[in-house]
CSV table of C-alpha atoms in Angstrom, one decimal:
chain,number,residue,atom,x,y,z
A,1,UNK,CA,13.5,8.5,-15.4
A,2,UNK,CA,17.0,9.6,-16.3
A,3,UNK,CA,16.6,9.3,-20.1
A,4,UNK,CA,18.9,6.2,-20.2
A,5,UNK,CA,17.0,3.0,-21.0
A,6,UNK,CA,18.1,-0.6,-20.8
A,7,UNK,CA,16.5,-3.7,-22.3
A,8,UNK,CA,15.6,-6.3,-20.9
A,9,UNK,CA,14.9,-5.2,-17.4
A,10,UNK,CA,15.1,-8.9,-16.2
A,11,UNK,CA,16.8,-12.0,-17.7
A,12,UNK,CA,16.7,-15.4,-16.5
A,13,UNK,CA,18.9,-17.9,-18.3
A,14,UNK,CA,20.5,-21.3,-17.8
A,15,UNK,CA,24.2,-21.8,-17.2
A,16,UNK,CA,26.1,-22.0,-20.5
A,17,UNK,CA,23.7,-19.9,-22.5
A,18,UNK,CA,24.7,-16.6,-24.2
A,19,UNK,CA,22.8,-13.3,-23.2
A,20,UNK,CA,22.8,-9.9,-24.7
A,21,UNK,CA,21.8,-6.6,-23.1
A,22,UNK,CA,21.1,-3.3,-24.7
A,23,UNK,CA,21.6,0.2,-23.5
A,24,UNK,CA,20.2,3.4,-25.1
A,25,UNK,CA,22.0,6.4,-23.6
A,26,UNK,CA,20.9,10.1,-23.6
A,27,UNK,CA,21.3,11.1,-27.3
A,28,UNK,CA,23.8,13.9,-26.9
A,29,UNK,CA,26.1,11.9,-24.5
A,30,UNK,CA,29.2,10.7,-26.1
A,31,UNK,CA,30.5,8.8,-23.1
A,32,UNK,CA,28.9,5.4,-22.1
A,33,UNK,CA,29.7,3.1,-19.2
A,34,UNK,CA,28.8,-0.4,-18.1
A,35,UNK,CA,28.9,-1.3,-14.4
A,36,UNK,CA,28.0,-4.5,-12.6
A,37,UNK,CA,26.4,-4.5,-9.1
A,38,UNK,CA,26.1,-7.6,-6.9
A,39,UNK,CA,23.9,-7.7,-3.8
A,40,UNK,CA,25.3,-5.7,-0.9
A,41,UNK,CA,27.8,-3.9,-3.1
A,42,UNK,CA,28.2,-0.7,-4.9
A,43,UNK,CA,28.4,-0.7,-8.7
A,44,UNK,CA,31.7,-1.8,-10.2
A,45,UNK,CA,33.2,-0.5,-13.5
A,46,UNK,CA,33.2,-2.9,-16.4
A,47,UNK,CA,34.0,-0.8,-19.5
A,48,UNK,CA,33.9,2.7,-21.1
A,49,UNK,CA,33.2,4.1,-24.5
A,50,UNK,CA,33.9,7.4,-25.9
A,51,UNK,CA,31.7,7.6,-29.1
A,52,UNK,CA,32.2,4.2,-30.8
A,53,UNK,CA,35.6,3.6,-29.3
A,54,UNK,CA,35.9,1.2,-26.3
A,55,UNK,CA,38.8,2.9,-24.4
A,56,UNK,CA,38.9,0.9,-21.2
A,57,UNK,CA,38.0,-2.6,-19.9
A,58,UNK,CA,38.1,-3.6,-16.3
A,59,UNK,CA,39.9,-6.9,-15.3
A,60,UNK,CA,36.4,-7.9,-14.1
A,61,UNK,CA,35.5,-8.3,-17.8
A,62,UNK,CA,36.6,-11.7,-18.7
A,63,UNK,CA,37.0,-13.1,-22.2
A,64,UNK,CA,33.4,-14.3,-22.1
A,65,UNK,CA,32.2,-10.6,-22.0
A,66,UNK,CA,32.2,-8.3,-25.0
A,67,UNK,CA,30.7,-4.8,-25.5
A,68,UNK,CA,30.0,-2.8,-28.5
A,69,UNK,CA,28.8,0.7,-29.3
A,70,UNK,CA,28.3,0.9,-33.1
A,71,UNK,CA,28.0,4.3,-34.6
A,72,UNK,CA,28.5,5.8,-31.0
A,73,UNK,CA,24.8,5.5,-30.1
A,74,UNK,CA,23.3,2.4,-28.4
A,75,UNK,CA,25.6,-0.2,-26.8
A,76,UNK,CA,25.3,-3.9,-26.2
A,77,UNK,CA,26.9,-6.1,-23.6
A,78,UNK,CA,27.2,-9.8,-24.4
A,79,UNK,CA,28.0,-12.6,-22.0
A,80,UNK,CA,28.9,-15.9,-23.5
A,81,UNK,CA,28.7,-19.2,-21.7
A,82,UNK,CA,27.1,-17.7,-18.7
A,83,UNK,CA,28.1,-18.8,-15.2
A,84,UNK,CA,26.2,-18.6,-11.9
A,85,UNK,CA,28.7,-15.9,-10.8
A,86,UNK,CA,27.5,-13.7,-13.6
A,87,UNK,CA,24.2,-13.2,-11.7
A,88,UNK,CA,24.0,-9.5,-11.0
A,89,UNK,CA,22.5,-6.2,-11.9
A,90,UNK,CA,24.2,-4.7,-15.0
A,91,UNK,CA,23.9,-1.0,-15.1
A,92,UNK,CA,24.6,1.4,-18.1
A,93,UNK,CA,25.4,5.1,-17.6
A,94,UNK,CA,26.1,8.0,-20.0
A,95,UNK,CA,27.5,11.5,-19.7
A,96,UNK,CA,28.5,14.4,-21.9
A,97,UNK,CA,32.2,14.9,-22.5
A,98,UNK,CA,32.8,17.9,-20.1
A,99,UNK,CA,34.8,17.2,-17.0
A,100,UNK,CA,33.0,16.9,-13.7
A,101,UNK,CA,29.5,16.0,-15.2
A,102,UNK,CA,27.7,13.3,-13.4
A,103,UNK,CA,26.8,10.0,-15.0
A,104,UNK,CA,23.2,9.3,-15.7
A,105,UNK,CA,22.2,5.7,-14.9
A,106,UNK,CA,19.7,3.4,-16.6
A,107,UNK,CA,17.3,1.3,-14.6
A,108,UNK,CA,19.6,-1.8,-15.0
A,109,UNK,CA,19.2,-5.4,-16.3
A,110,UNK,CA,19.0,-8.0,-13.6
A,111,UNK,CA,20.5,-11.2,-14.8
A,112,UNK,CA,19.8,-14.5,-13.0
A,113,UNK,CA,21.8,-17.5,-14.1
A,114,UNK,CA,20.3,-20.8,-13.0
B,1,UNK,CA,44.0,4.3,-6.3
B,2,UNK,CA,40.9,6.2,-5.5
B,3,UNK,CA,38.5,4.7,-3.0
B,4,UNK,CA,35.5,5.5,-0.9
B,5,UNK,CA,34.4,4.1,2.4
B,6,UNK,CA,30.9,4.3,3.8
B,7,UNK,CA,31.3,3.0,7.4
B,8,UNK,CA,27.6,2.4,8.2
B,9,UNK,CA,25.7,-0.3,6.5
B,10,UNK,CA,22.5,1.2,7.8
B,11,UNK,CA,21.2,4.3,9.3
B,12,UNK,CA,17.9,4.6,11.2
B,13,UNK,CA,16.3,8.0,11.8
B,14,UNK,CA,12.9,9.2,12.9
B,15,UNK,CA,10.9,11.2,10.4
B,16,UNK,CA,11.5,15.0,10.9
B,17,UNK,CA,14.9,14.5,12.5
B,18,UNK,CA,18.1,15.4,10.7
B,19,UNK,CA,20.0,12.7,9.0
B,20,UNK,CA,23.6,12.2,8.1
B,21,UNK,CA,25.1,9.5,5.9
B,22,UNK,CA,28.9,9.3,6.2
B,23,UNK,CA,31.5,9.0,3.5
B,24,UNK,CA,35.3,9.2,3.5
B,25,UNK,CA,37.5,9.1,0.4
B,26,UNK,CA,41.0,8.6,-0.7
B,27,UNK,CA,42.2,10.2,-3.9
B,28,UNK,CA,45.4,11.6,-5.4
B,29,UNK,CA,44.8,15.0,-6.7
B,30,UNK,CA,41.6,17.0,-6.4
B,31,UNK,CA,38.6,15.0,-5.5
B,32,UNK,CA,35.4,14.9,-7.6
B,33,UNK,CA,32.8,13.5,-5.3
B,34,UNK,CA,29.2,12.4,-5.9
B,35,UNK,CA,26.2,11.1,-4.0
B,36,UNK,CA,23.6,8.8,-5.7
B,37,UNK,CA,20.4,7.1,-4.3
B,38,UNK,CA,19.0,3.8,-5.4
B,39,UNK,CA,15.4,2.7,-4.8
B,40,UNK,CA,14.5,-1.0,-5.0
B,41,UNK,CA,15.1,-2.6,-8.5
B,42,UNK,CA,15.9,0.8,-9.9
B,43,UNK,CA,19.1,2.4,-11.3
B,44,UNK,CA,21.0,5.1,-9.5
B,45,UNK,CA,19.7,8.7,-9.3
B,46,UNK,CA,22.2,11.6,-9.0
B,47,UNK,CA,21.7,13.7,-5.9
B,48,UNK,CA,24.7,16.1,-5.8
B,49,UNK,CA,28.4,16.5,-6.5
B,50,UNK,CA,31.4,18.4,-5.3
B,51,UNK,CA,33.9,19.5,-7.9
B,52,UNK,CA,35.3,22.8,-6.5
B,53,UNK,CA,34.2,25.9,-4.7
B,54,UNK,CA,31.9,26.1,-1.7
B,55,UNK,CA,32.4,23.2,0.7
B,56,UNK,CA,28.6,23.0,1.3
B,57,UNK,CA,26.9,21.6,-1.7
B,58,UNK,CA,23.2,21.5,-2.2
B,59,UNK,CA,21.4,18.9,-4.3
B,60,UNK,CA,18.1,17.3,-5.1
B,61,UNK,CA,15.2,16.6,-2.7
B,62,UNK,CA,16.6,18.9,0.1
B,63,UNK,CA,19.9,16.9,0.5
B,64,UNK,CA,23.2,18.6,1.0
B,65,UNK,CA,26.7,17.4,1.6
B,66,UNK,CA,29.7,18.9,3.3
B,67,UNK,CA,33.1,18.6,1.8
B,68,UNK,CA,35.9,18.5,4.4
B,69,UNK,CA,39.4,18.2,2.9
B,70,UNK,CA,41.3,17.8,6.2
B,71,UNK,CA,39.1,14.9,7.2
B,72,UNK,CA,38.8,13.6,3.6
B,73,UNK,CA,35.0,13.4,4.2
B,74,UNK,CA,31.9,14.1,2.1
B,75,UNK,CA,28.9,13.4,4.5
B,76,UNK,CA,25.4,13.5,3.1
B,77,UNK,CA,22.9,15.5,5.2
B,78,UNK,CA,19.3,16.5,5.3
B,79,UNK,CA,17.8,18.8,8.0
B,80,UNK,CA,14.4,16.9,8.2
B,81,UNK,CA,14.1,13.3,7.0
B,82,UNK,CA,11.0,11.9,5.2
B,83,UNK,CA,9.8,8.4,5.1
B,84,UNK,CA,10.2,8.6,1.3
B,85,UNK,CA,13.9,9.1,1.7
B,86,UNK,CA,14.3,5.5,2.8
B,87,UNK,CA,16.6,4.0,0.2
B,88,UNK,CA,20.2,2.9,-0.5
B,89,UNK,CA,22.7,5.7,-0.8
B,90,UNK,CA,26.0,5.5,-2.5
B,91,UNK,CA,29.0,7.8,-2.3
B,92,UNK,CA,31.4,7.9,-5.3
B,93,UNK,CA,34.7,9.4,-6.4
B,94,UNK,CA,35.8,10.0,-9.9
B,95,UNK,CA,38.7,8.0,-10.9
B,96,UNK,CA,40.9,8.5,-14.0
B,97,UNK,CA,41.2,5.8,-16.5
B,98,UNK,CA,44.6,4.9,-18.2
B,99,UNK,CA,43.0,5.1,-21.6
B,100,UNK,CA,41.7,8.5,-21.1
B,101,UNK,CA,38.3,9.5,-19.5
B,102,UNK,CA,37.2,8.6,-16.0
B,103,UNK,CA,34.9,6.2,-14.1
B,104,UNK,CA,33.1,6.3,-10.8
B,105,UNK,CA,34.4,4.2,-7.8
B,106,UNK,CA,31.5,3.5,-5.4
B,107,UNK,CA,31.3,2.8,-1.8
B,108,UNK,CA,29.4,-0.3,-0.6
B,109,UNK,CA,26.3,1.8,0.2
B,110,UNK,CA,24.4,2.8,3.2
B,111,UNK,CA,20.7,1.8,3.7
B,112,UNK,CA,18.7,4.7,5.2
B,113,UNK,CA,15.6,3.8,7.0
B,114,UNK,CA,13.3,6.6,8.0
B,115,UNK,CA,10.5,5.7,10.5
B,116,UNK,CA,7.3,7.3,11.6
């Protein structure tokens, strides 16, 4: 257990529905990341927060995706109008602000879109 | 742009034998390199990192990695493999973000299978 938690661990939804995932980082970590991992691939960067500010979004993050980190604590990732191609493992990671520190990953949320 | 290559999809090794999982990288500037391990239906667990200093880095669970600047490699090694080491291993490199901060760019992973 790395200290980063994610909820839910699994989500099955029908195409077109909205889903929301939650990440609780290690409390003293001010940096938070979302990654997406599909079968046979390494995690791919989606977005990055420093405290409550979303500083970077990948081109992978279409307009249907939105992420927030109110008050610089937990974060949510919402996918609207889900598509089958959204099926993946969504990973959250956090780290302190110092350069070089490793990222600590949560267990992930596995999304299946039917 | 930073990138990482893991040339082997799978590595098979007998328990007790040494193991090597290969990784090569491409970066501009000084590389910050990481190894993570992933067990089924789990997140990634940090094993070790190279930032600067000694080219041989020691990490968790008896793993070590050798940084080779001339060959742009960062191979993961363990002197004596255990069946419990069987998992998916990812090499990653730090990449700077335009908005400040950084992210990790991962390789495609290498499945390690340790057999009795």
